[in-house]
């Protein structure tokens, strides 16, 4: 009986964690054709922008998510192919997250079947808040990109008069 209770508690943990903050999701089509395409979403001064070029197949439905913790200090930007498999050949990609400061080890890039990409396949630009393909090393498989950051202090967002 105690074991059943613990299993139920563990099974409910992701549901509790998912409700700890707010999120906005937007569906968009990733289109092949080799030309650079862009999709972006802004929420409460935080922007997420995905730029890519892909070939092969037909368009695919992807999802962009912006999430924030309950206290509003930590934010997450992600783009992903629901189902974790993309049949497109990505020539390049970039995910840029503005309005936040990236957290050092909180950039995650995945290929098909949810496998993390080798860190040599992408580059993280902490100063400009972006992750992008590494030229000549990216193997063209992409299913999810996730960036986590913290809201910049007000002083960082002010401009000099």
XYZ file of N, CA and C in Angstrom:
483
model
N 0.822 -1.190 0.000
C 0.000 0.000 0.000
C 0.867 1.254 0.000
N 1.910 1.286 0.828
C 2.813 2.427 0.866
C 3.534 2.569 -0.463
N 3.934 1.459 -1.066
C 4.614 1.497 -2.363
C 3.699 2.083 -3.427
N 2.407 1.711 -3.426
C 1.453 2.265 -4.387
C 1.328 3.778 -4.218
N 1.314 4.234 -2.985
C 1.203 5.660 -2.695
C 2.408 6.407 -3.251
N 3.609 5.860 -3.051
C 4.832 6.501 -3.538
C 4.860 6.538 -5.056
N 4.420 5.476 -5.707
C 4.387 5.439 -7.165
C 3.443 6.518 -7.680
N 2.296 6.665 -7.051
C 1.345 7.691 -7.458
C 1.944 9.081 -7.277
N 2.633 9.310 -6.163
C 3.251 10.612 -5.919
C 4.293 10.923 -6.969
N 5.138 9.957 -7.317
C 6.165 10.154 -8.337
C 5.514 10.418 -9.692
N 4.451 9.715 -9.999
C 3.766 9.901 -11.276
C 3.158 11.291 -11.385
N 2.748 11.905 -10.273
C 2.139 13.222 -10.301
C 3.144 14.369 -10.292
N 4.406 14.112 -9.983
C 5.404 15.169 -9.918
C 5.486 16.007 -11.188
N 5.548 15.432 -12.399
C 5.617 16.279 -13.587
C 4.394 17.183 -13.732
N 3.222 16.730 -13.315
C 2.029 17.558 -13.404
C 2.127 18.751 -12.471
N 2.653 18.538 -11.278
C 2.809 19.619 -10.324
C 3.845 20.607 -10.853
N 4.977 20.114 -11.346
C 6.034 20.992 -11.862
C 5.536 21.814 -13.036
N 4.748 21.227 -13.903
C 4.253 21.928 -15.087
C 3.326 23.076 -14.705
N 2.672 23.004 -13.546
C 1.748 24.042 -13.130
C 2.394 25.083 -12.226
N 3.709 25.017 -12.027
C 4.399 25.945 -11.154
C 4.565 27.330 -11.762
N 4.296 27.509 -13.021
C 4.451 28.807 -13.657
C 3.436 28.959 -14.763
N 3.752 29.863 -15.675
C 2.872 30.103 -16.813
C 3.613 29.785 -18.097
N 2.850 29.525 -19.167
C 3.487 29.296 -20.459
C 2.560 29.743 -21.570
N 3.185 30.066 -22.680
C 2.461 30.357 -23.908
C 3.076 29.490 -24.995
N 2.227 28.896 -25.813
C 2.697 28.044 -26.904
C 2.108 28.534 -28.217
N 2.921 28.477 -29.252
C 2.478 28.864 -30.599
C 2.928 27.787 -31.571
N 2.005 27.308 -32.379
C 2.345 26.345 -33.431
C 2.762 27.113 -34.674
N 3.696 26.532 -35.426
C 4.120 27.125 -36.685
C 4.628 26.023 -37.606
N 4.681 26.337 -38.886
C 5.168 25.375 -39.871
C 6.636 25.632 -40.183
N 7.440 24.578 -40.094
C 8.817 24.634 -40.580
C 8.749 24.174 -42.023
N 9.194 25.045 -42.922
C 9.048 24.795 -44.350
C 10.396 24.532 -44.993
N 10.460 23.493 -45.836
C 11.693 23.253 -46.583
C 11.817 24.268 -47.723
N 12.908 24.205 -48.439
C 13.110 25.090 -49.581
C 14.482 25.733 -49.589
N 15.235 25.570 -48.503
C 16.599 26.070 -48.455
C 16.742 27.540 -48.139
N 15.639 28.287 -48.084
C 15.692 29.720 -47.771
C 15.552 29.927 -46.260
N 16.220 30.953 -45.764
C 16.103 31.277 -44.337
C 14.662 31.670 -44.017
N 14.133 31.088 -42.966
C 12.781 31.366 -42.480
C 12.899 31.789 -41.016
N 11.897 32.538 -40.536
C 11.943 33.011 -39.152
C 10.566 32.905 -38.514
N 10.560 32.510 -37.241
C 9.339 32.526 -36.441
C 9.720 33.082 -35.077
N 8.901 33.989 -34.545
C 9.213 34.563 -33.240
C 7.943 34.796 -32.435
N 8.135 34.944 -31.143
C 7.029 35.225 -30.231
C 7.583 36.047 -29.072
N 6.817 37.055 -28.661
C 7.209 37.914 -27.542
C 6.104 37.877 -26.500
N 6.524 37.796 -25.252
C 5.585 37.738 -24.130
C 6.193 38.493 -22.959
N 5.515 39.535 -22.509
C 5.947 40.322 -21.353
C 7.399 40.778 -21.463
N 7.797 41.233 -22.640
C 9.146 41.760 -22.843
C 10.224 40.716 -23.082
N 9.854 39.462 -23.113
C 10.799 38.374 -23.376
C 10.511 37.873 -24.793
N 11.551 37.777 -25.634
C 11.357 37.333 -27.021
C 12.144 36.078 -27.327
N 11.518 35.233 -28.112
C 12.122 33.987 -28.577
C 12.026 34.025 -30.106
N 13.153 33.825 -30.795
C 13.173 33.873 -32.250
C 13.939 32.676 -32.809
N 13.311 31.970 -33.725
C 13.905 30.791 -34.356
C 14.114 31.102 -35.833
N 15.361 31.012 -36.282
C 15.717 31.216 -37.680
C 16.316 29.910 -38.181
N 15.903 29.477 -39.359
C 16.385 28.198 -39.872
C 16.332 28.184 -41.397
N 17.034 27.220 -41.960
C 16.914 26.880 -43.388
C 16.910 25.364 -43.428
N 15.947 24.794 -44.153
C 15.804 23.331 -44.199
C 15.479 22.887 -45.621
N 15.749 21.616 -45.884
C 15.469 20.997 -47.185
C 14.737 19.686 -46.963
N 14.143 19.195 -48.049
C 13.544 17.861 -48.049
C 12.124 17.820 -47.521
N 11.395 16.839 -47.997
C 10.051 16.585 -47.485
C 9.077 17.719 -47.702
N 8.088 17.773 -46.841
C 7.073 18.823 -46.874
C 7.130 19.557 -45.549
N 6.313 20.569 -45.405
C 6.321 21.331 -44.154
C 5.962 20.433 -42.971
N 6.455 20.827 -41.802
C 6.183 20.093 -40.564
C 5.641 21.064 -39.522
N 4.746 20.579 -38.693
C 4.220 21.365 -37.591
C 5.225 21.340 -36.433
N 5.621 22.515 -35.951
C 6.521 22.667 -34.819
C 5.832 23.517 -33.765
N 6.414 23.565 -32.568
C 5.831 24.275 -31.443
C 6.887 25.156 -30.783
N 6.555 26.433 -30.588
C 7.424 27.330 -29.817
C 6.750 27.554 -28.478
N 7.517 27.434 -27.409
C 6.991 27.630 -26.055
C 7.817 28.666 -25.314
N 7.138 29.543 -24.622
C 7.756 30.467 -23.682
C 7.163 30.132 -22.326
N 8.023 29.902 -21.342
C 7.560 29.554 -19.997
C 8.261 30.436 -18.988
N 7.584 30.667 -17.880
C 8.220 31.386 -16.772
C 7.829 30.724 -15.465
N 8.733 30.819 -14.499
C 8.454 30.261 -13.187
C 7.410 31.122 -12.493
N 6.866 30.599 -11.428
C 5.810 31.292 -10.698
C 6.266 32.662 -10.210
N 7.532 32.785 -9.801
C 8.021 34.083 -9.319
C 8.459 34.998 -10.462
N 8.429 34.498 -11.705
C 8.721 35.317 -12.872
C 10.187 35.612 -13.113
N 11.089 34.940 -12.399
C 12.517 35.235 -12.587
C 13.193 34.326 -13.607
N 12.803 33.092 -13.691
C 13.409 32.150 -14.622
C 12.478 31.942 -15.816
N 13.063 31.943 -17.017
C 12.289 31.815 -18.246
C 12.896 30.750 -19.149
N 12.051 30.171 -19.973
C 12.482 29.105 -20.884
C 11.905 29.387 -22.267
N 12.731 29.208 -23.274
C 12.315 29.343 -24.666
C 12.662 28.026 -25.346
N 11.687 27.451 -26.034
C 11.984 26.211 -26.752
C 11.235 26.160 -28.072
N 11.830 25.461 -29.026
C 11.154 25.103 -30.270
C 11.339 23.605 -30.408
N 10.275 22.931 -30.853
C 10.386 21.485 -30.977
C 9.384 20.929 -31.974
N 9.734 19.777 -32.484
C 8.851 19.002 -33.349
C 8.112 18.047 -32.430
N 6.805 18.262 -32.196
C 6.072 17.322 -31.334
C 6.208 15.901 -31.885
N 6.564 14.975 -31.027
C 6.794 13.605 -31.463
C 8.278 13.293 -31.599
N 9.122 14.336 -31.537
C 10.587 14.215 -31.491
C 11.257 13.723 -32.764
N 10.557 13.561 -33.870
C 11.215 13.147 -35.107
C 10.894 14.156 -36.201
N 11.943 14.687 -36.800
C 11.776 15.571 -37.952
C 12.390 14.869 -39.155
N 11.703 14.985 -40.278
C 12.198 14.372 -41.501
C 12.892 15.389 -42.394
N 13.044 16.607 -41.881
C 13.712 17.643 -42.652
C 15.213 17.607 -42.421
N 15.940 18.109 -43.395
C 17.386 18.232 -43.351
C 17.666 19.709 -43.065
N 18.088 20.021 -41.843
C 18.348 21.411 -41.471
C 19.735 21.813 -41.948
N 19.765 22.858 -42.734
C 21.037 23.392 -43.211
C 21.661 24.303 -42.159
N 20.798 25.019 -41.442
C 21.258 25.888 -40.362
C 20.096 26.158 -39.411
N 20.433 26.594 -38.192
C 19.408 27.004 -37.225
C 20.016 27.989 -36.241
N 19.141 28.786 -35.657
C 19.523 29.704 -34.590
C 18.292 29.940 -33.723
N 18.461 29.862 -32.417
C 17.412 30.211 -31.468
C 17.963 31.340 -30.608
N 17.280 32.478 -30.632
C 17.726 33.650 -29.882
C 16.678 33.983 -28.829
N 17.159 34.268 -27.614
C 16.300 34.544 -26.471
C 16.688 35.921 -25.934
N 15.839 36.919 -26.070
C 16.170 38.269 -25.625
C 15.292 38.680 -24.450
N 15.856 39.580 -23.632
C 15.162 40.027 -22.427
C 15.563 39.228 -21.212
N 16.434 38.252 -21.406
C 16.935 37.417 -20.310
C 18.443 37.244 -20.451
N 19.056 36.804 -19.379
C 20.467 36.429 -19.391
C 20.496 34.901 -19.373
N 21.155 34.297 -20.361
C 21.205 32.834 -20.423
C 21.920 32.263 -19.214
N 21.458 31.115 -18.765
C 22.129 30.390 -17.691
C 23.153 29.462 -18.333
N 24.335 29.436 -17.790
C 25.489 28.791 -18.414
C 25.258 27.388 -18.953
N 24.764 26.493 -18.176
C 24.609 25.108 -18.633
C 23.160 24.752 -18.940
N 22.383 25.738 -19.354
C 20.964 25.509 -19.600
C 20.567 25.758 -21.059
N 21.417 25.310 -21.965
C 21.120 25.321 -23.398
C 21.179 23.867 -23.841
N 20.077 23.382 -24.426
C 19.987 21.978 -24.798
C 19.510 21.861 -26.240
N 20.207 21.040 -27.018
C 19.860 20.848 -28.428
C 19.753 19.355 -28.691
N 18.655 18.959 -29.338
C 18.380 17.543 -29.557
C 18.184 17.236 -31.038
N 18.657 16.058 -31.421
C 18.397 15.540 -32.755
C 17.186 14.631 -32.685
N 17.046 13.796 -33.686
C 15.885 12.899 -33.718
C 15.907 11.897 -32.575
N 14.724 11.434 -32.218
C 14.512 10.475 -31.129
C 14.967 10.997 -29.780
N 14.996 12.323 -29.630
C 15.324 12.920 -28.345
C 16.771 12.799 -27.927
N 17.655 12.463 -28.845
C 19.076 12.317 -28.519
C 19.759 13.684 -28.497
N 20.471 14.004 -27.418
C 21.194 15.278 -27.387
C 22.242 15.313 -28.505
N 22.368 16.479 -29.132
C 23.409 16.620 -30.145
C 24.764 16.689 -29.474
N 25.779 16.264 -30.193
C 27.149 16.420 -29.745
C 27.407 17.922 -29.633
N 28.054 18.365 -28.576
C 28.275 19.797 -28.357
C 29.108 20.441 -29.467
N 29.769 19.655 -30.288
C 30.537 20.202 -31.417
C 29.615 20.601 -32.579
N 28.335 20.172 -32.532
C 27.408 20.471 -33.622
C 26.739 21.837 -33.492
N 26.890 22.485 -32.338
C 26.264 23.794 -32.141
C 27.160 24.683 -31.288
N 26.886 25.978 -31.345
C 27.643 26.960 -30.578
C 26.678 27.800 -29.754
N 27.108 28.149 -28.547
C 26.313 28.980 -27.661
C 26.987 30.341 -27.553
N 26.236 31.385 -27.811
C 26.716 32.757 -27.720
C 26.019 33.383 -26.516
N 26.656 33.290 -25.353
C 26.055 33.775 -24.108
C 25.812 35.285 -24.154
N 26.742 36.025 -24.717
C 26.632 37.480 -24.759
C 25.393 37.934 -25.531
N 25.096 37.279 -26.652
C 23.964 37.670 -27.488
C 22.728 36.800 -27.280
N 22.769 35.899 -26.302
C 21.598 35.097 -25.938
C 21.117 34.168 -27.030
N 22.027 33.456 -27.668
C 21.599 32.596 -28.772
C 22.415 31.316 -28.856
N 21.806 30.330 -29.497
C 22.478 29.076 -29.830
C 22.241 28.870 -31.324
N 23.275 28.380 -32.018
C 23.157 28.185 -33.463
C 24.012 27.015 -33.910
N 23.754 26.570 -35.134
C 24.522 25.460 -35.687
C 25.994 25.839 -35.775
N 26.872 24.848 -35.623
C 28.306 25.054 -35.807
C 28.626 24.726 -37.264
N 29.040 25.726 -38.042
C 29.339 25.478 -39.458
C 30.323 24.309 -39.623
N 30.024 23.461 -40.570
C 30.834 22.287 -40.919
C 30.787 21.154 -39.904
N 30.115 21.341 -38.771
C 30.024 20.276 -37.775
C 28.594 19.814 -37.516
N 27.622 20.660 -37.823
C 26.219 20.326 -37.597
C 25.793 19.255 -38.606
N 25.206 18.174 -38.103
C 24.853 17.025 -38.951
C 23.411 17.064 -39.449
N 22.767 18.219 -39.349
C 21.475 18.493 -39.986
C 20.248 17.865 -39.354
N 20.378 17.183 -38.223
C 19.211 16.632 -37.545
C 18.859 17.530 -36.368
N 17.569 17.871 -36.276
C 17.120 18.755 -35.211
C 15.681 18.399 -34.866
N 15.386 18.283 -33.572
C 14.002 18.052 -33.153
C 13.589 18.974 -32.011
N 14.571 19.530 -31.274
C 14.240 20.431 -30.169
C 15.450 21.267 -29.790
N 15.174 22.539 -29.469
C 16.192 23.436 -28.926
C 15.548 24.123 -27.724
N 16.271 24.165 -26.616
C 15.751 24.719 -25.360
C 16.799 25.623 -24.734
N 16.370 26.833 -24.337
C 17.255 27.787 -23.664
C 16.561 28.234 -22.390
N 17.325 28.327 -21.293
C 16.791 28.820 -20.022
C 17.599 30.048 -19.625
N 16.875 31.058 -19.143
C 17.543 32.277 -18.711
C 16.817 32.908 -17.542
N 17.432 33.957 -17.004
C 16.817 34.720 -15.926
C 16.578 36.138 -16.423
N 15.483 36.726 -15.963
C 15.143 38.083 -16.388
C 16.285 39.015 -16.011
N 16.639 39.863 -16.960
C 17.702 40.832 -16.705
C 17.201 41.884 -15.705
N 18.086 42.338 -14.821
C 17.688 43.410 -13.898
C 17.285 44.648 -14.699
N 16.435 45.481 -14.139
C 15.952 46.690 -14.813
C 17.112 47.521 -15.354
N 18.224 47.599 -14.613
C 19.355 48.422 -15.035
C 19.898 47.979 -16.383
N 19.864 46.677 -16.664
C 20.389 46.154 -17.928
C 19.517 46.541 -19.102
N 18.241 46.828 -18.879
C 17.318 47.135 -19.959
C 17.162 48.643 -20.212
N 17.746 49.479 -19.360
C 17.631 50.925 -19.538
C 18.615 51.408 -20.585
N 18.248 52.464 -21.260
C 19.165 53.090 -22.212
C 19.541 54.455 -21.669
N 20.758 54.889 -21.978
C 21.224 56.201 -21.524
C 20.492 57.282 -22.301
N 20.150 58.389 -21.647
C 19.502 59.521 -22.323
C 20.525 60.523 -22.771
